Amino acid sequence: MDLTESDVVALGDTGARAVVLVGGRRAPAVDAVLRAHLAASAEVPADDIELDHACERCGARHGSPVVSYPTTASGGRWYADAGVADGVVVAAVGTRHPLGVGVEPATADVEPLIDEAALHPEERARLAELDPVARPLVRAQVWARKSALLRAVGHVGVIEPSMLALTDPLHDDGVGRIARTLPEFGSSWREVRFHDVAVPGRVAASVAVLPRP
């Protein structure tokens, strides 16, 4: 799989870059897109890339994968992740910050219990004020941000998404932050940024970029 420079989107000044591929009903394999993006960024053959999808703490397959190979020129690590929804694949890579990718379809009919588990009361109140036609895509954008955060963090047993309130994607110019959090999360959570990625159709995508380790 070949990617061109025009396929790549820089995520602010984070050093991370994302690509979007659209495959309709036959979406490209997520790992294949991630490998192609990482290979082009690191200038290594895609077949040489080693991705470990097992959680470093519990061994389960969740969170963003660990890039075992390649490393940077100084021996540092690459960070990479990818997601897919409705035939849209988004992959992101970088060398400075841990990151995660969230891709969510806009769904009109959502059980209230799902929103209660995923969204902070402030987020639910904002959604309730929106036009019903616009609400699904805004909800999907918030979900994509939180999904990206959970993947970036990895082992997430202590994080309840409904306890975190993010900034409003309609008013933060596509670079979100955590507006309300819990003391036990520490001050570093204020440094997390959510870089929304433009994708076609009724799909929302975002890349969560964590503070440098």
mmCIF file of C-alpha atoms in Angstrom:
data_model
loop_
_atom_site.group_PDB
_atom_site.id
_atom_site.type_symbol
_atom_site.label_atom_id
_atom_site.label_comp_id
_atom_site.label_asym_id
_atom_site.label_seq_id
_atom_site.Cartn_x
_atom_site.Cartn_y
_atom_site.Cartn_z
ATOM 1 C CA MET A 1 0.000 0.000 0.000
ATOM 2 C CA ASP A 2 1.447 3.342 -1.090
ATOM 3 C CA LEU A 3 0.713 6.647 0.624
ATOM 4 C CA THR A 4 1.530 10.056 -0.791
ATOM 5 C CA GLU A 5 2.430 13.208 1.114
ATOM 6 C CA SER A 6 -0.968 14.652 0.167
ATOM 7 C CA ASP A 7 -2.607 11.890 2.240
ATOM 8 C CA VAL A 8 -0.872 13.092 5.421
ATOM 9 C CA VAL A 9 -2.275 15.614 7.908
ATOM 10 C CA ALA A 10 -0.042 17.212 10.560
ATOM 11 C CA LEU A 11 -1.576 17.313 14.041
ATOM 12 C CA GLY A 12 -0.628 20.783 15.189
ATOM 13 C CA ASP A 13 2.872 21.075 16.625
ATOM 14 C CA THR A 14 2.836 17.605 18.202
ATOM 15 C CA GLY A 15 5.025 16.034 15.528
ATOM 16 C CA ALA A 16 2.314 13.401 14.980
ATOM 17 C CA ARG A 17 0.699 12.924 11.581
ATOM 18 C CA ALA A 18 -2.493 11.206 10.491
ATOM 19 C CA VAL A 19 -3.772 9.659 7.283
ATOM 20 C CA VAL A 20 -7.343 8.937 6.180
ATOM 21 C CA LEU A 21 -8.240 6.182 3.713
ATOM 22 C CA VAL A 22 -11.765 5.552 2.497
ATOM 23 C CA GLY A 23 -12.683 2.150 1.161
ATOM 24 C CA GLY A 24 -16.466 2.128 1.100
ATOM 25 C CA ARG A 25 -17.848 -1.255 2.073
ATOM 26 C CA ARG A 26 -14.404 -2.805 1.609
ATOM 27 C CA ALA A 27 -12.279 -0.764 3.981
ATOM 28 C CA PRO A 28 -8.533 -1.355 3.831
ATOM 29 C CA ALA A 29 -7.201 -3.534 6.634
ATOM 30 C CA VAL A 30 -6.474 -1.302 9.619
ATOM 31 C CA ASP A 31 -3.058 -2.835 10.301
ATOM 32 C CA ALA A 32 -2.109 -2.492 6.630
ATOM 33 C CA VAL A 33 -2.864 1.245 6.668
ATOM 34 C CA LEU A 34 -0.994 1.713 9.949
ATOM 35 C CA ARG A 35 2.024 -0.194 8.645
ATOM 36 C CA ALA A 36 2.061 1.814 5.421
ATOM 37 C CA HIS A 37 1.867 5.103 7.308
ATOM 38 C CA LEU A 38 4.574 4.078 9.770
ATOM 39 C CA ALA A 39 6.792 2.725 7.002
ATOM 40 C CA ALA A 40 6.554 5.970 5.036
ATOM 41 C CA SER A 41 7.203 8.078 8.148
ATOM 42 C CA ALA A 42 10.131 6.013 9.439
ATOM 43 C CA GLU A 43 11.478 5.219 5.962
ATOM 44 C CA VAL A 44 11.593 1.465 6.514
ATOM 45 C CA PRO A 45 9.927 -1.398 4.603
ATOM 46 C CA ALA A 46 6.394 -2.111 5.779
ATOM 47 C CA ASP A 47 7.214 -5.822 6.057
ATOM 48 C CA ASP A 48 9.882 -5.030 8.680
ATOM 49 C CA ILE A 49 7.512 -3.256 11.051
ATOM 50 C CA GLU A 50 6.724 -5.083 14.298
ATOM 51 C CA LEU A 51 3.513 -4.207 16.145
ATOM 52 C CA ASP A 52 2.583 -5.755 19.484
ATOM 53 C CA HIS A 53 -1.139 -5.440 20.207
ATOM 54 C CA ALA A 54 -0.977 -7.058 23.662
ATOM 55 C CA CYS A 55 -1.385 -4.697 26.622
ATOM 56 C CA GLU A 56 1.917 -4.287 28.448
ATOM 57 C CA ARG A 57 0.149 -4.665 31.801
ATOM 58 C CA CYS A 58 -2.480 -7.375 31.319
ATOM 59 C CA GLY A 59 -1.746 -8.965 27.935
ATOM 60 C CA ALA A 60 -5.227 -8.277 26.516
ATOM 61 C CA ARG A 61 -5.654 -6.779 23.059
ATOM 62 C CA HIS A 62 -6.731 -3.224 23.781
ATOM 63 C CA GLY A 63 -5.238 0.227 23.521
ATOM 64 C CA SER A 64 -2.800 1.389 20.878
ATOM 65 C CA PRO A 65 -0.152 -1.152 19.786
ATOM 66 C CA VAL A 66 3.470 -1.022 20.878
ATOM 67 C CA VAL A 67 5.845 -0.414 17.984
ATOM 68 C CA SER A 68 8.677 -2.876 18.637
ATOM 69 C CA TYR A 69 10.369 -1.946 15.359
ATOM 70 C CA PRO A 70 11.421 0.522 14.059
ATOM 71 C CA THR A 71 12.933 2.858 16.619
ATOM 72 C CA THR A 72 13.984 6.446 15.996
ATOM 73 C CA ALA A 73 17.552 7.330 14.993
ATOM 74 C CA SER A 74 18.328 8.020 18.664
ATOM 75 C CA GLY A 75 16.807 4.720 19.809
ATOM 76 C CA GLY A 76 13.520 6.212 20.964
ATOM 77 C CA ARG A 77 10.134 4.695 20.255
ATOM 78 C CA TRP A 78 7.485 5.382 17.671
ATOM 79 C CA TYR A 79 3.876 5.772 18.776
ATOM 80 C CA ALA A 80 1.133 4.583 16.447
ATOM 81 C CA ASP A 81 -2.539 3.688 16.349
ATOM 82 C CA ALA A 82 -5.411 3.287 13.897
ATOM 83 C CA GLY A 83 -9.175 2.889 13.889
ATOM 84 C CA VAL A 84 -11.992 2.184 11.448
ATOM 85 C CA ALA A 85 -15.727 2.858 11.123
ATOM 86 C CA ASP A 86 -18.082 2.657 8.139
ATOM 87 C CA GLY A 87 -15.241 2.048 5.679
ATOM 88 C CA VAL A 88 -13.115 4.954 6.903
ATOM 89 C CA VAL A 89 -9.656 4.133 8.291
ATOM 90 C CA VAL A 90 -7.629 6.692 10.240
ATOM 91 C CA ALA A 91 -4.022 6.024 11.275
ATOM 92 C CA ALA A 92 -1.655 8.258 13.227
ATOM 93 C CA VAL A 93 2.048 8.009 14.048
ATOM 94 C CA GLY A 94 4.602 10.140 15.888
ATOM 95 C CA THR A 95 7.758 9.986 17.971
ATOM 96 C CA ARG A 96 7.176 12.554 20.723
ATOM 97 C CA HIS A 97 3.853 11.737 22.375
ATOM 98 C CA PRO A 98 1.799 8.628 23.151
ATOM 99 C CA LEU A 99 -1.362 8.736 21.058
ATOM 100 C CA GLY A 100 -4.588 6.930 20.322
ATOM 101 C CA VAL A 101 -7.106 7.034 17.481
ATOM 102 C CA GLY A 102 -10.882 7.046 17.816
ATOM 103 C CA VAL A 103 -13.266 6.644 14.861
ATOM 104 C CA GLU A 104 -17.003 6.549 15.523
ATOM 105 C CA PRO A 105 -20.097 6.469 13.279
ATOM 106 C CA ALA A 106 -22.863 9.003 13.861
ATOM 107 C CA THR A 107 -25.806 7.048 15.259
ATOM 108 C CA ALA A 108 -29.241 8.608 15.600
ATOM 109 C CA ASP A 109 -30.794 6.125 18.021
ATOM 110 C CA VAL A 110 -28.699 5.783 21.177
ATOM 111 C CA GLU A 111 -29.820 4.214 24.433
ATOM 112 C CA PRO A 112 -29.733 6.764 27.276
ATOM 113 C CA LEU A 113 -27.709 4.329 29.394
ATOM 114 C CA ILE A 114 -24.920 4.408 26.808
ATOM 115 C CA ASP A 115 -24.683 8.191 26.979
ATOM 116 C CA GLU A 116 -24.772 8.043 30.777
ATOM 117 C CA ALA A 117 -21.802 5.662 30.784
ATOM 118 C CA ALA A 118 -19.765 7.580 28.201
ATOM 119 C CA LEU A 119 -20.616 11.235 28.646
ATOM 120 C CA HIS A 120 -20.255 13.729 31.485
ATOM 121 C CA PRO A 121 -23.521 15.445 32.566
ATOM 122 C CA GLU A 122 -22.252 18.703 31.036
ATOM 123 C CA GLU A 123 -21.703 16.941 27.699
ATOM 124 C CA ARG A 124 -25.169 15.400 27.795
ATOM 125 C CA ALA A 125 -26.698 18.791 28.551
ATOM 126 C CA ARG A 126 -24.920 20.349 25.555
ATOM 127 C CA LEU A 127 -26.140 17.588 23.270
ATOM 128 C CA ALA A 128 -29.716 17.982 24.487
ATOM 129 C CA GLU A 129 -29.653 21.623 23.342
ATOM 130 C CA LEU A 130 -28.675 20.732 19.765
ATOM 131 C CA ASP A 131 -30.918 20.277 16.770
ATOM 132 C CA PRO A 132 -31.753 16.536 16.495
ATOM 133 C CA VAL A 133 -30.267 16.439 12.997
ATOM 134 C CA ALA A 134 -26.891 17.803 14.161
ATOM 135 C CA ARG A 135 -26.761 15.889 17.447
ATOM 136 C CA PRO A 136 -25.570 12.450 16.192
ATOM 137 C CA LEU A 137 -22.412 13.771 14.538
ATOM 138 C CA VAL A 138 -21.475 15.943 17.519
ATOM 139 C CA ARG A 139 -22.060 12.994 19.856
ATOM 140 C CA ALA A 140 -19.881 10.830 17.606
ATOM 141 C CA GLN A 141 -17.112 13.445 17.789
ATOM 142 C CA VAL A 142 -17.167 13.390 21.598
ATOM 143 C CA TRP A 143 -17.227 9.603 21.583
ATOM 144 C CA ALA A 144 -14.308 9.523 19.121
ATOM 145 C CA ARG A 145 -12.269 11.785 21.402
ATOM 146 C CA LYS A 146 -12.921 9.645 24.462
ATOM 147 C CA SER A 147 -12.288 6.426 22.553
ATOM 148 C CA ALA A 148 -8.989 7.869 21.346
ATOM 149 C CA LEU A 149 -8.057 8.795 24.914
ATOM 150 C CA LEU A 150 -8.782 5.297 26.215
ATOM 151 C CA ARG A 151 -6.671 3.765 23.462
ATOM 152 C CA ALA A 152 -3.803 6.186 24.121
ATOM 153 C CA VAL A 153 -3.832 5.390 27.841
ATOM 154 C CA GLY A 154 -4.087 1.641 27.251
ATOM 155 C CA HIS A 155 -4.865 -0.102 30.523
ATOM 156 C CA VAL A 156 -7.951 1.885 31.549
ATOM 157 C CA GLY A 157 -9.474 0.109 34.517
ATOM 158 C CA VAL A 158 -9.478 3.272 36.637
ATOM 159 C CA ILE A 159 -10.986 5.628 34.060
ATOM 160 C CA GLU A 160 -14.725 6.172 33.767
ATOM 161 C CA PRO A 161 -15.428 8.214 30.621
ATOM 162 C CA SER A 162 -18.495 9.831 32.194
ATOM 163 C CA MET A 163 -16.287 11.421 34.869
ATOM 164 C CA LEU A 164 -14.384 13.402 32.243
ATOM 165 C CA ALA A 165 -15.860 16.453 30.538
ATOM 166 C CA LEU A 166 -14.211 17.519 27.292
ATOM 167 C CA THR A 167 -14.434 20.872 25.600
ATOM 168 C CA ASP A 168 -17.235 21.377 23.074
ATOM 169 C CA PRO A 169 -16.117 20.275 19.571
ATOM 170 C CA LEU A 170 -18.385 22.947 18.091
ATOM 171 C CA HIS A 171 -16.433 25.716 19.816
ATOM 172 C CA ASP A 172 -12.812 24.582 20.257
ATOM 173 C CA ASP A 173 -11.708 24.675 16.607
ATOM 174 C CA GLY A 174 -11.135 20.929 16.462
ATOM 175 C CA VAL A 175 -8.458 20.803 19.175
ATOM 176 C CA GLY A 176 -10.140 19.597 22.333
ATOM 177 C CA ARG A 177 -9.010 19.477 25.930
ATOM 178 C CA ILE A 178 -10.176 17.890 29.163
ATOM 179 C CA ALA A 179 -12.272 20.580 30.840
ATOM 180 C CA ARG A 180 -13.241 18.682 33.995
ATOM 181 C CA THR A 181 -11.400 15.778 35.527
ATOM 182 C CA LEU A 182 -10.728 14.148 38.904
ATOM 183 C CA PRO A 183 -7.901 15.019 41.319
ATOM 184 C CA GLU A 184 -6.464 11.509 41.213
ATOM 185 C CA PHE A 185 -5.778 11.877 37.498
ATOM 186 C CA GLY A 186 -3.129 14.494 38.262
ATOM 187 C CA SER A 187 -2.307 17.750 36.536
ATOM 188 C CA SER A 188 -0.885 16.118 33.396
ATOM 189 C CA TRP A 189 -4.406 15.449 32.130
ATOM 190 C CA ARG A 190 -4.713 19.168 31.469
ATOM 191 C CA GLU A 191 -2.025 18.721 28.807
ATOM 192 C CA VAL A 192 -3.958 16.129 26.782
ATOM 193 C CA ARG A 193 -5.091 17.369 23.379
ATOM 194 C CA PHE A 194 -7.663 15.927 20.990
ATOM 195 C CA HIS A 195 -6.936 16.661 17.347
ATOM 196 C CA ASP A 196 -10.075 16.047 15.313
ATOM 197 C CA VAL A 197 -9.477 14.658 11.830
ATOM 198 C CA ALA A 198 -11.794 15.524 8.946
ATOM 199 C CA VAL A 199 -13.341 12.386 7.442
ATOM 200 C CA PRO A 200 -16.130 11.948 4.862
ATOM 201 C CA GLY A 201 -19.665 10.872 5.575
ATOM 202 C CA ARG A 202 -21.419 10.454 8.900
ATOM 203 C CA VAL A 203 -18.254 9.514 10.753
ATOM 204 C CA ALA A 204 -16.164 11.368 13.349
ATOM 205 C CA ALA A 205 -12.468 10.839 14.066
ATOM 206 C CA SER A 206 -9.979 12.199 16.560
ATOM 207 C CA VAL A 207 -6.422 11.564 17.729
ATOM 208 C CA ALA A 208 -5.708 11.913 21.444
ATOM 209 C CA VAL A 209 -2.168 13.118 22.114
ATOM 210 C CA LEU A 210 -0.841 12.609 25.642
ATOM 211 C CA PRO A 211 1.934 14.573 27.394
ATOM 212 C CA ARG A 212 5.458 13.370 26.774
ATOM 213 C CA PRO A 213 6.342 10.431 29.034
#
